[in-house]
């Protein structure tokens, strides 16, 4: 979002939450327990919310 690219503006919508899971392409194989916990948190509407960028476009 900090790049100012308008294609990313929708990511600042407060209805969307994001999670970061330190894994590769197949989290269901590399960390299934952590993925299950994350999915439960997503169902509970938790997650980091992004806001409009305070930074100037690069």
mmCIF file of N, CA and C in Angstrom:
data_model
loop_
_atom_site.group_PDB
_atom_site.id
_atom_site.type_symbol
_atom_site.label_atom_id
_atom_site.label_comp_id
_atom_site.label_asym_id
_atom_site.label_seq_id
_atom_site.Cartn_x
_atom_site.Cartn_y
_atom_site.Cartn_z
ATOM 1 N N UNK A 1 0.816 -1.180 0.000
ATOM 2 C CA UNK A 1 0.000 0.000 0.000
ATOM 3 C C UNK A 1 0.866 1.252 0.000
ATOM 4 N N UNK A 2 2.049 1.160 0.603
ATOM 5 C CA UNK A 2 2.913 2.338 0.681
ATOM 6 C C UNK A 2 3.377 2.796 -0.693
ATOM 7 N N UNK A 3 3.295 1.924 -1.693
ATOM 8 C CA UNK A 3 3.725 2.309 -3.036
ATOM 9 C C UNK A 3 2.754 3.291 -3.684
ATOM 10 N N UNK A 4 1.532 3.374 -3.144
ATOM 11 C CA UNK A 4 0.528 4.262 -3.715
ATOM 12 C C UNK A 4 -0.218 3.656 -4.888
ATOM 13 N N UNK A 5 0.054 2.412 -5.207
ATOM 14 C CA UNK A 5 -0.616 1.727 -6.313
ATOM 15 C C UNK A 5 -2.104 1.584 -5.985
ATOM 16 N N UNK A 6 -2.993 2.149 -6.774
ATOM 17 C CA UNK A 6 -4.429 2.097 -6.456
ATOM 18 C C UNK A 6 -5.006 0.690 -6.438
ATOM 19 N N UNK A 7 -4.329 -0.262 -7.045
ATOM 20 C CA UNK A 7 -4.832 -1.645 -7.028
ATOM 21 C C UNK A 7 -4.824 -2.231 -5.615
ATOM 22 N N UNK A 8 -4.018 -1.659 -4.728
ATOM 23 C CA UNK A 8 -3.929 -2.169 -3.362
ATOM 24 C C UNK A 8 -4.820 -1.411 -2.391
ATOM 25 N N UNK A 9 -5.517 -0.394 -2.837
ATOM 26 C CA UNK A 9 -6.337 0.438 -1.953
ATOM 27 C C UNK A 9 -7.424 -0.380 -1.258
ATOM 28 N N UNK A 10 -7.984 -1.368 -1.925
ATOM 29 C CA UNK A 10 -9.050 -2.175 -1.326
ATOM 30 C C UNK A 10 -8.556 -2.953 -0.105
ATOM 31 N N UNK A 11 -7.257 -3.181 0.002
ATOM 32 C CA UNK A 11 -6.722 -3.914 1.150
ATOM 33 C C UNK A 11 -6.842 -3.128 2.450
ATOM 34 N N UNK A 12 -7.072 -1.830 2.351
ATOM 35 C CA UNK A 12 -7.235 -1.005 3.549
ATOM 36 C C UNK A 12 -8.663 -1.051 4.088
ATOM 37 N N UNK A 13 -9.560 -1.723 3.396
ATOM 38 C CA UNK A 13 -10.947 -1.838 3.850
ATOM 39 C C UNK A 13 -10.964 -2.514 5.223
ATOM 40 N N UNK A 14 -11.578 -1.903 6.226
ATOM 41 C CA UNK A 14 -11.564 -2.474 7.577
ATOM 42 C C UNK A 14 -12.290 -3.810 7.697
ATOM 43 N N UNK A 15 -13.016 -4.217 6.674
ATOM 44 C CA UNK A 15 -13.687 -5.527 6.727
ATOM 45 C C UNK A 15 -12.714 -6.680 6.533
ATOM 46 N N UNK A 16 -11.506 -6.402 6.066
ATOM 47 C CA UNK A 16 -10.547 -7.459 5.760
ATOM 48 C C UNK A 16 -9.459 -7.525 6.814
ATOM 49 N N UNK A 17 -9.202 -8.725 7.289
ATOM 50 C CA UNK A 17 -8.122 -8.959 8.235
ATOM 51 C C UNK A 17 -7.063 -9.833 7.584
ATOM 52 N N UNK A 18 -5.844 -9.649 8.016
ATOM 53 C CA UNK A 18 -4.730 -10.388 7.440
ATOM 54 C C UNK A 18 -3.966 -11.108 8.536
ATOM 55 N N UNK A 19 -3.392 -12.221 8.173
ATOM 56 C CA UNK A 19 -2.590 -13.017 9.082
ATOM 57 C C UNK A 19 -1.276 -13.347 8.379
ATOM 58 N N UNK A 20 -0.242 -13.493 9.162
ATOM 59 C CA UNK A 20 1.054 -13.881 8.626
ATOM 60 C C UNK A 20 1.423 -15.216 9.238
ATOM 61 N N UNK A 21 1.679 -16.185 8.394
ATOM 62 C CA UNK A 21 2.061 -17.517 8.846
ATOM 63 C C UNK A 21 3.413 -17.818 8.221
ATOM 64 N N UNK A 22 4.427 -17.987 9.057
ATOM 65 C CA UNK A 22 5.788 -18.192 8.577
ATOM 66 C C UNK A 22 5.941 -19.627 8.070
ATOM 67 N N UNK A 23 5.605 -19.809 6.810
ATOM 68 C CA UNK A 23 5.649 -21.136 6.209
ATOM 69 C C UNK A 23 5.838 -21.001 4.710
ATOM 70 N N UNK A 24 5.958 -22.095 4.055
ATOM 71 C CA UNK A 24 6.070 -22.097 2.609
ATOM 72 C C UNK A 24 4.700 -22.157 1.960
ATOM 73 N N UNK A 25 4.654 -22.728 0.783
ATOM 74 C CA UNK A 25 3.435 -22.761 -0.027
ATOM 75 C C UNK A 25 2.385 -23.731 0.509
ATOM 76 N N UNK A 26 2.788 -24.690 1.322
ATOM 77 C CA UNK A 26 1.869 -25.723 1.786
ATOM 78 C C UNK A 26 1.774 -25.727 3.314
ATOM 79 N N UNK A 27 1.120 -24.730 3.914
ATOM 80 C CA UNK A 27 1.056 -24.674 5.383
ATOM 81 C C UNK A 27 0.315 -25.858 5.991
ATOM 82 N N UNK A 28 -0.567 -26.483 5.228
ATOM 83 C CA UNK A 28 -1.300 -27.627 5.779
ATOM 84 C C UNK A 28 -0.383 -28.832 5.987
ATOM 85 N N UNK A 29 0.792 -28.809 5.354
ATOM 86 C CA UNK A 29 1.764 -29.884 5.557
ATOM 87 C C UNK A 29 2.874 -29.478 6.509
ATOM 88 N N UNK A 30 3.318 -28.226 6.430
ATOM 89 C CA UNK A 30 4.462 -27.799 7.230
ATOM 90 C C UNK A 30 4.095 -27.343 8.637
ATOM 91 N N UNK A 31 2.896 -26.843 8.837
ATOM 92 C CA UNK A 31 2.477 -26.407 10.185
ATOM 93 C C UNK A 31 0.955 -26.488 10.311
ATOM 94 N N UNK A 32 0.410 -27.692 10.282
ATOM 95 C CA UNK A 32 -1.053 -27.847 10.294
ATOM 96 C C UNK A 32 -1.718 -27.314 11.558
ATOM 97 N N UNK A 33 -1.066 -27.443 12.713
ATOM 98 C CA UNK A 33 -1.657 -26.939 13.954
ATOM 99 C C UNK A 33 -1.786 -25.426 13.949
ATOM 100 N N UNK A 34 -0.714 -24.755 13.515
ATOM 101 C CA UNK A 34 -0.735 -23.302 13.446
ATOM 102 C C UNK A 34 -1.759 -22.814 12.429
ATOM 103 N N UNK A 35 -1.887 -23.523 11.322
ATOM 104 C CA UNK A 35 -2.877 -23.156 10.306
ATOM 105 C C UNK A 35 -4.290 -23.301 10.863
ATOM 106 N N UNK A 36 -4.551 -24.373 11.588
ATOM 107 C CA UNK A 36 -5.873 -24.574 12.185
ATOM 108 C C UNK A 36 -6.194 -23.446 13.167
ATOM 109 N N UNK A 37 -5.213 -23.065 13.989
ATOM 110 C CA UNK A 37 -5.422 -21.960 14.921
ATOM 111 C C UNK A 37 -5.712 -20.665 14.169
ATOM 112 N N UNK A 38 -4.974 -20.417 13.109
ATOM 113 C CA UNK A 38 -5.168 -19.212 12.315
ATOM 114 C C UNK A 38 -6.556 -19.195 11.680
ATOM 115 N N UNK A 39 -7.019 -20.323 11.182
ATOM 116 C CA UNK A 39 -8.347 -20.391 10.574
ATOM 117 C C UNK A 39 -9.445 -20.129 11.604
ATOM 118 N N UNK A 40 -9.248 -20.608 12.828
ATOM 119 C CA UNK A 40 -10.210 -20.320 13.889
ATOM 120 C C UNK A 40 -10.214 -18.831 14.217
ATOM 121 N N UNK A 41 -9.038 -18.220 14.248
ATOM 122 C CA UNK A 41 -8.956 -16.785 14.496
ATOM 123 C C UNK A 41 -9.613 -16.003 13.360
ATOM 124 N N UNK A 42 -9.441 -16.464 12.130
ATOM 125 C CA UNK A 42 -10.066 -15.796 10.986
ATOM 126 C C UNK A 42 -11.583 -15.885 11.088
ATOM 127 N N UNK A 43 -12.092 -17.029 11.515
ATOM 128 C CA UNK A 43 -13.534 -17.195 11.673
ATOM 129 C C UNK A 43 -14.073 -16.299 12.780
ATOM 130 N N UNK A 44 -13.226 -15.950 13.750
ATOM 131 C CA UNK A 44 -13.616 -15.064 14.841
ATOM 132 C C UNK A 44 -13.414 -13.598 14.467
ATOM 133 N N UNK A 45 -13.083 -13.339 13.224
ATOM 134 C CA UNK A 45 -12.888 -11.987 12.698
ATOM 135 C C UNK A 45 -11.727 -11.266 13.369
ATOM 136 N N UNK A 46 -10.687 -12.015 13.679
ATOM 137 C CA UNK A 46 -9.467 -11.414 14.181
ATOM 138 C C UNK A 46 -8.553 -11.153 12.987
ATOM 139 N N UNK A 47 -7.418 -10.628 13.233
ATOM 140 C CA UNK A 47 -6.457 -10.391 12.162
ATOM 141 C C UNK A 47 -6.042 -8.940 12.132
ATOM 142 N N UNK A 48 -4.887 -8.712 11.573
ATOM 143 C CA UNK A 48 -4.360 -7.364 11.454
ATOM 144 C C UNK A 48 -5.149 -6.609 10.400
ATOM 145 N N UNK A 49 -5.532 -5.410 10.731
ATOM 146 C CA UNK A 49 -6.231 -4.555 9.778
ATOM 147 C C UNK A 49 -5.233 -3.548 9.229
ATOM 148 N N UNK A 50 -5.269 -3.340 7.960
ATOM 149 C CA UNK A 50 -4.408 -2.354 7.328
ATOM 150 C C UNK A 50 -5.171 -1.051 7.209
ATOM 151 N N UNK A 51 -4.470 0.028 7.343
ATOM 152 C CA UNK A 51 -5.089 1.336 7.179
ATOM 153 C C UNK A 51 -4.444 2.058 6.019
ATOM 154 N N UNK A 52 -4.958 3.221 5.688
ATOM 155 C CA UNK A 52 -4.323 3.989 4.616
ATOM 156 C C UNK A 52 -2.878 4.270 4.966
ATOM 157 N N UNK A 53 -2.045 4.214 3.988
ATOM 158 C CA UNK A 53 -0.621 4.408 4.197
ATOM 159 C C UNK A 53 -0.317 5.846 4.555
ATOM 160 N N UNK A 54 0.539 6.023 5.551
ATOM 161 C CA UNK A 54 0.995 7.342 5.929
ATOM 162 C C UNK A 54 2.265 7.730 5.174
ATOM 163 N N UNK A 55 2.791 6.786 4.413
ATOM 164 C CA UNK A 55 4.037 7.019 3.698
ATOM 165 C C UNK A 55 3.752 7.544 2.308
ATOM 166 N N UNK A 56 4.653 8.340 1.815
ATOM 167 C CA UNK A 56 4.537 8.826 0.436
ATOM 168 C C UNK A 56 4.898 7.706 -0.517
ATOM 169 N N UNK A 57 4.285 7.674 -1.710
ATOM 170 C CA UNK A 57 4.639 6.644 -2.686
ATOM 171 C C UNK A 57 6.128 6.693 -3.013
ATOM 172 N N UNK A 58 6.673 5.519 -3.231
ATOM 173 C CA UNK A 58 8.115 5.405 -3.552
ATOM 174 C C UNK A 58 8.370 5.830 -4.993
#
